[in-house]
DNA sequence: CCCGTCACGGTTGAC
DNA sequence: CTGTCAACCGTGACG
């Protein structure tokens, strides 16, 4: 970061009297990790996603040193509302982690009484299927047709109590998780030998100044870092070929046969490729 | 100038 | 497998 602490690059500010509209951000940056955007302070964020952990940690650490929130906001290029929120949460909970995103609360479809009966049936006859339990609840008069839980609800109760479904094991779930990991995280794509994740790659981007000057090359930086990993450092990436890696971004698929030392964009060598901090930090990380 | 608050557009994941 | 929806996110404007 070349800028002085507490200052904001003039080019990133809106003109006097002109504010950005609530919808539509001034700059959009496409990255393999999501749709990156630039805030008024010049910082990169992904709309709807939490800030990376190292930034959250830095916010709390700076506040701990008595640095004022407005200075933290400017230095880290994070909106003051966000700084305020993270510090408030830290004071309340003692944690810097974001809250649990997504999901919905489990619906109370079965009363505690009914749940107890389901548990009893299963304990008496472990081989019993959910639909059989449902029938028995009706037969024994525990529930009537309007109050009896659905088969899937009974499965859920059993899963919660016994740790897995009644009529199938949990390998499907594991497979599903594995597939998700492969599809959405760099970690998954690179395999276990190389522990890079969306969160862990952010420090390289920030530390190498990508948040401001090299902003438009974020995609390329990730590709360059990954290709360094693959071709120069002989990291064992069993789950991905060089070709697969470059197919990540259709716009750069034509580079798949290009030596990493000669990557160019519009006839110019990619600035980030020579960004020593990025490479140094990557090496330290490995 | 600083900071708490909240509408907004967005993502996520259990159901 | 897909859609729904309520949780969360950070930004940016307002007071």
mmCIF file with all atom_site columns, N, CA, C and O in Angstrom, chain A residues 30-57:
data_model
loop_
_atom_site.group_PDB
_atom_site.id
_atom_site.type_symbol
_atom_site.label_atom_id
_atom_site.label_alt_id
_atom_site.label_comp_id
_atom_site.label_asym_id
_atom_site.label_entity_id
_atom_site.label_seq_id
_atom_site.pdbx_PDB_ins_code
_atom_site.Cartn_x
_atom_site.Cartn_y
_atom_site.Cartn_z
_atom_site.occupancy
_atom_site.B_iso_or_equiv
_atom_site.pdbx_formal_charge
_atom_site.auth_seq_id
_atom_site.auth_comp_id
_atom_site.auth_asym_id
_atom_site.auth_atom_id
_atom_site.pdbx_PDB_model_num
ATOM 1   N N  . UNK A 1 30 ? -14.498 -8.695  -11.517 1.00 0.00 ? 30 UNK A N  1
ATOM 2   C CA . UNK A 1 30 ? -14.833 -10.117 -11.568 1.00 0.00 ? 30 UNK A CA 1
ATOM 3   C C  . UNK A 1 30 ? -13.656 -10.942 -11.099 1.00 0.00 ? 30 UNK A C  1
ATOM 4   O O  . UNK A 1 30 ? -12.547 -10.771 -11.559 1.00 0.00 ? 30 UNK A O  1
ATOM 5   N N  . UNK A 1 31 ? -13.888 -11.799 -10.121 1.00 0.00 ? 31 UNK A N  1
ATOM 6   C CA . UNK A 1 31 ? -12.842 -12.699 -9.638  1.00 0.00 ? 31 UNK A CA 1
ATOM 7   C C  . UNK A 1 31 ? -13.405 -14.100 -9.576  1.00 0.00 ? 31 UNK A C  1
ATOM 8   O O  . UNK A 1 31 ? -14.616 -14.274 -9.510  1.00 0.00 ? 31 UNK A O  1
ATOM 9   N N  . UNK A 1 32 ? -12.538 -15.109 -9.577  1.00 0.00 ? 32 UNK A N  1
ATOM 10  C CA . UNK A 1 32 ? -13.024 -16.472 -9.439  1.00 0.00 ? 32 UNK A CA 1
ATOM 11  C C  . UNK A 1 32 ? -13.702 -16.693 -8.100  1.00 0.00 ? 32 UNK A C  1
ATOM 12  O O  . UNK A 1 32 ? -14.382 -17.677 -7.909  1.00 0.00 ? 32 UNK A O  1
ATOM 13  N N  . UNK A 1 33 ? -13.485 -15.770 -7.166  1.00 0.00 ? 33 UNK A N  1
ATOM 14  C CA . UNK A 1 33 ? -14.046 -15.939 -5.829  1.00 0.00 ? 33 UNK A CA 1
ATOM 15  C C  . UNK A 1 33 ? -15.379 -15.250 -5.687  1.00 0.00 ? 33 UNK A C  1
ATOM 16  O O  . UNK A 1 33 ? -16.026 -15.332 -4.665  1.00 0.00 ? 33 UNK A O  1
ATOM 17  N N  . UNK A 1 34 ? -15.810 -14.526 -6.706  1.00 0.00 ? 34 UNK A N  1
ATOM 18  C CA . UNK A 1 34 ? -17.084 -13.842 -6.599  1.00 0.00 ? 34 UNK A CA 1
ATOM 19  C C  . UNK A 1 34 ? -17.010 -12.501 -7.302  1.00 0.00 ? 34 UNK A C  1
ATOM 20  O O  . UNK A 1 34 ? -16.019 -12.177 -7.951  1.00 0.00 ? 34 UNK A O  1
ATOM 21  N N  . UNK A 1 35 ? -18.081 -11.717 -7.176  1.00 0.00 ? 35 UNK A N  1
ATOM 22  C CA . UNK A 1 35 ? -18.137 -10.427 -7.832  1.00 0.00 ? 35 UNK A CA 1
ATOM 23  C C  . UNK A 1 35 ? -17.583 -9.363  -6.905  1.00 0.00 ? 35 UNK A C  1
ATOM 24  O O  . UNK A 1 35 ? -18.276 -8.878  -6.034  1.00 0.00 ? 35 UNK A O  1
ATOM 25  N N  . UNK A 1 36 ? -16.310 -9.040  -7.059  1.00 0.00 ? 36 UNK A N  1
ATOM 26  C CA . UNK A 1 36 ? -15.683 -8.054  -6.209  1.00 0.00 ? 36 UNK A CA 1
ATOM 27  C C  . UNK A 1 36 ? -16.132 -6.651  -6.574  1.00 0.00 ? 36 UNK A C  1
ATOM 28  O O  . UNK A 1 36 ? -16.394 -6.368  -7.738  1.00 0.00 ? 36 UNK A O  1
ATOM 29  N N  . UNK A 1 37 ? -16.237 -5.778  -5.569  1.00 0.00 ? 37 UNK A N  1
ATOM 30  C CA . UNK A 1 37 ? -16.621 -4.391  -5.821  1.00 0.00 ? 37 UNK A CA 1
ATOM 31  C C  . UNK A 1 37 ? -15.712 -3.485  -5.037  1.00 0.00 ? 37 UNK A C  1
ATOM 32  O O  . UNK A 1 37 ? -15.027 -3.925  -4.126  1.00 0.00 ? 37 UNK A O  1
ATOM 33  N N  . UNK A 1 38 ? -15.738 -2.221  -5.410  1.00 0.00 ? 38 UNK A N  1
ATOM 34  C CA . UNK A 1 38 ? -14.865 -1.246  -4.762  1.00 0.00 ? 38 UNK A CA 1
ATOM 35  C C  . UNK A 1 38 ? -15.709 -0.220  -4.048  1.00 0.00 ? 38 UNK A C  1
ATOM 36  O O  . UNK A 1 38 ? -16.620 0.350   -4.648  1.00 0.00 ? 38 UNK A O  1
ATOM 37  N N  . UNK A 1 39 ? -15.437 0.012   -2.776  1.00 0.00 ? 39 UNK A N  1
ATOM 38  C CA . UNK A 1 39 ? -16.215 1.009   -2.043  1.00 0.00 ? 39 UNK A CA 1
ATOM 39  C C  . UNK A 1 39 ? -15.642 2.409   -2.242  1.00 0.00 ? 39 UNK A C  1
ATOM 40  O O  . UNK A 1 39 ? -14.650 2.593   -2.960  1.00 0.00 ? 39 UNK A O  1
ATOM 41  N N  . UNK A 1 40 ? -16.262 3.378   -1.602  1.00 0.00 ? 40 UNK A N  1
ATOM 42  C CA . UNK A 1 40 ? -15.837 4.770   -1.786  1.00 0.00 ? 40 UNK A CA 1
ATOM 43  C C  . UNK A 1 40 ? -14.422 5.020   -1.291  1.00 0.00 ? 40 UNK A C  1
ATOM 44  O O  . UNK A 1 40 ? -13.778 5.975   -1.686  1.00 0.00 ? 40 UNK A O  1
ATOM 45  N N  . UNK A 1 41 ? -13.951 4.150   -0.393  1.00 0.00 ? 41 UNK A N  1
ATOM 46  C CA . UNK A 1 41 ? -12.603 4.336   0.163   1.00 0.00 ? 41 UNK A CA 1
ATOM 47  C C  . UNK A 1 41 ? -11.552 3.624   -0.684  1.00 0.00 ? 41 UNK A C  1
ATOM 48  O O  . UNK A 1 41 ? -10.375 3.661   -0.385  1.00 0.00 ? 41 UNK A O  1
ATOM 49  N N  . UNK A 1 42 ? -12.014 2.927   -1.720  1.00 0.00 ? 42 UNK A N  1
ATOM 50  C CA . UNK A 1 42 ? -11.066 2.220   -2.580  1.00 0.00 ? 42 UNK A CA 1
ATOM 51  C C  . UNK A 1 42 ? -10.831 0.781   -2.158  1.00 0.00 ? 42 UNK A C  1
ATOM 52  O O  . UNK A 1 42 ? -10.004 0.089   -2.730  1.00 0.00 ? 42 UNK A O  1
ATOM 53  N N  . UNK A 1 43 ? -11.548 0.350   -1.138  1.00 0.00 ? 43 UNK A N  1
ATOM 54  C CA . UNK A 1 43 ? -11.384 -1.022  -0.662  1.00 0.00 ? 43 UNK A CA 1
ATOM 55  C C  . UNK A 1 43 ? -12.235 -1.992  -1.473  1.00 0.00 ? 43 UNK A C  1
ATOM 56  O O  . UNK A 1 43 ? -13.253 -1.617  -2.030  1.00 0.00 ? 43 UNK A O  1
ATOM 57  N N  . UNK A 1 44 ? -11.760 -3.223  -1.524  1.00 0.00 ? 44 UNK A N  1
ATOM 58  C CA . UNK A 1 44 ? -12.497 -4.252  -2.256  1.00 0.00 ? 44 UNK A CA 1
ATOM 59  C C  . UNK A 1 44 ? -13.390 -5.018  -1.301  1.00 0.00 ? 44 UNK A C  1
ATOM 60  O O  . UNK A 1 44 ? -12.989 -5.330  -0.186  1.00 0.00 ? 44 UNK A O  1
ATOM 61  N N  . UNK A 1 45 ? -14.606 -5.280  -1.714  1.00 0.00 ? 45 UNK A N  1
ATOM 62  C CA . UNK A 1 45 ? -15.501 -6.119  -0.918  1.00 0.00 ? 45 UNK A CA 1
ATOM 63  C C  . UNK A 1 45 ? -16.354 -6.947  -1.854  1.00 0.00 ? 45 UNK A C  1
ATOM 64  O O  . UNK A 1 45 ? -16.473 -6.640  -3.038  1.00 0.00 ? 45 UNK A O  1
ATOM 65  N N  . UNK A 1 46 ? -16.897 -8.017  -1.338  1.00 0.00 ? 46 UNK A N  1
ATOM 66  C CA . UNK A 1 46 ? -17.827 -8.833  -2.111  1.00 0.00 ? 46 UNK A CA 1
ATOM 67  C C  . UNK A 1 46 ? -19.193 -8.657  -1.488  1.00 0.00 ? 46 UNK A C  1
ATOM 68  O O  . UNK A 1 46 ? -19.400 -9.000  -0.320  1.00 0.00 ? 46 UNK A O  1
ATOM 69  N N  . UNK A 1 47 ? -20.083 -8.076  -2.249  1.00 0.00 ? 47 UNK A N  1
ATOM 70  C CA . UNK A 1 47 ? -21.409 -7.755  -1.732  1.00 0.00 ? 47 UNK A CA 1
ATOM 71  C C  . UNK A 1 47 ? -22.091 -9.009  -1.191  1.00 0.00 ? 47 UNK A C  1
ATOM 72  O O  . UNK A 1 47 ? -22.150 -10.029 -1.858  1.00 0.00 ? 47 UNK A O  1
ATOM 73  N N  . UNK A 1 48 ? -22.595 -8.901  0.030   1.00 0.00 ? 48 UNK A N  1
ATOM 74  C CA . UNK A 1 48 ? -23.303 -10.028 0.638   1.00 0.00 ? 48 UNK A CA 1
ATOM 75  C C  . UNK A 1 48 ? -22.420 -10.986 1.397   1.00 0.00 ? 48 UNK A C  1
ATOM 76  O O  . UNK A 1 48 ? -22.910 -11.857 2.104   1.00 0.00 ? 48 UNK A O  1
ATOM 77  N N  . UNK A 1 49 ? -21.097 -10.820 1.256   1.00 0.00 ? 49 UNK A N  1
ATOM 78  C CA . UNK A 1 49 ? -20.178 -11.735 1.928   1.00 0.00 ? 49 UNK A CA 1
ATOM 79  C C  . UNK A 1 49 ? -19.406 -11.003 3.015   1.00 0.00 ? 49 UNK A C  1
ATOM 80  O O  . UNK A 1 49 ? -19.129 -9.812  2.894   1.00 0.00 ? 49 UNK A O  1
ATOM 81  N N  . UNK A 1 50 ? -19.044 -11.716 4.082   1.00 0.00 ? 50 UNK A N  1
ATOM 82  C CA . UNK A 1 50 ? -18.288 -11.077 5.163   1.00 0.00 ? 50 UNK A CA 1
ATOM 83  C C  . UNK A 1 50 ? -16.891 -10.675 4.713   1.00 0.00 ? 50 UNK A C  1
ATOM 84  O O  . UNK A 1 50 ? -16.355 -11.272 3.787   1.00 0.00 ? 50 UNK A O  1
ATOM 85  N N  . UNK A 1 51 ? -16.341 -9.675  5.376   1.00 0.00 ? 51 UNK A N  1
ATOM 86  C CA . UNK A 1 51 ? -14.942 -9.312  5.119   1.00 0.00 ? 51 UNK A CA 1
ATOM 87  C C  . UNK A 1 51 ? -14.061 -10.489 5.511   1.00 0.00 ? 51 UNK A C  1
ATOM 88  O O  . UNK A 1 51 ? -14.423 -11.266 6.396   1.00 0.00 ? 51 UNK A O  1
ATOM 89  N N  . UNK A 1 52 ? -12.887 -10.623 4.869   1.00 0.00 ? 52 UNK A N  1
ATOM 90  C CA . UNK A 1 52 ? -11.996 -11.720 5.246   1.00 0.00 ? 52 UNK A CA 1
ATOM 91  C C  . UNK A 1 52 ? -11.556 -11.591 6.695   1.00 0.00 ? 52 UNK A C  1
ATOM 92  O O  . UNK A 1 52 ? -11.467 -10.484 7.233   1.00 0.00 ? 52 UNK A O  1
ATOM 93  N N  . UNK A 1 53 ? -11.257 -12.715 7.299   1.00 0.00 ? 53 UNK A N  1
ATOM 94  C CA . UNK A 1 53 ? -10.925 -12.752 8.718   1.00 0.00 ? 53 UNK A CA 1
ATOM 95  C C  . UNK A 1 53 ? -9.747  -11.872 9.096   1.00 0.00 ? 53 UNK A C  1
ATOM 96  O O  . UNK A 1 53 ? -9.732  -11.277 10.160  1.00 0.00 ? 53 UNK A O  1
ATOM 97  N N  . UNK A 1 54 ? -8.755  -11.801 8.229   1.00 0.00 ? 54 UNK A N  1
ATOM 98  C CA . UNK A 1 54 ? -7.562  -11.027 8.620   1.00 0.00 ? 54 UNK A CA 1
ATOM 99  C C  . UNK A 1 54 ? -7.870  -9.544  8.709   1.00 0.00 ? 54 UNK A C  1
ATOM 100 O O  . UNK A 1 54 ? -7.281  -8.829  9.502   1.00 0.00 ? 54 UNK A O  1
ATOM 101 N N  . UNK A 1 55 ? -8.828  -9.074  7.917   1.00 0.00 ? 55 UNK A N  1
ATOM 102 C CA . UNK A 1 55 ? -9.241  -7.672  8.006   1.00 0.00 ? 55 UNK A CA 1
ATOM 103 C C  . UNK A 1 55 ? -10.029 -7.451  9.302   1.00 0.00 ? 55 UNK A C  1
ATOM 104 O O  . UNK A 1 55 ? -9.817  -6.474  10.019  1.00 0.00 ? 55 UNK A O  1
ATOM 105 N N  . UNK A 1 56 ? -10.920 -8.376  9.610   1.00 0.00 ? 56 UNK A N  1
ATOM 106 C CA . UNK A 1 56 ? -11.712 -8.271  10.845  1.00 0.00 ? 56 UNK A CA 1
ATOM 107 C C  . UNK A 1 56 ? -10.768 -8.248  12.042  1.00 0.00 ? 56 UNK A C  1
ATOM 108 O O  . UNK A 1 56 ? -10.936 -7.475  12.989  1.00 0.00 ? 56 UNK A O  1
ATOM 109 N N  . UNK A 1 57 ? -9.782  -9.125  11.971  1.00 0.00 ? 57 UNK A N  1
ATOM 110 C CA . UNK A 1 57 ? -8.812  -9.223  13.058  1.00 0.00 ? 57 UNK A CA 1
ATOM 111 C C  . UNK A 1 57 ? -8.048  -7.915  13.204  1.00 0.00 ? 57 UNK A C  1
ATOM 112 O O  . UNK A 1 57 ? -7.829  -7.419  14.306  1.00 0.00 ? 57 UNK A O  1
#
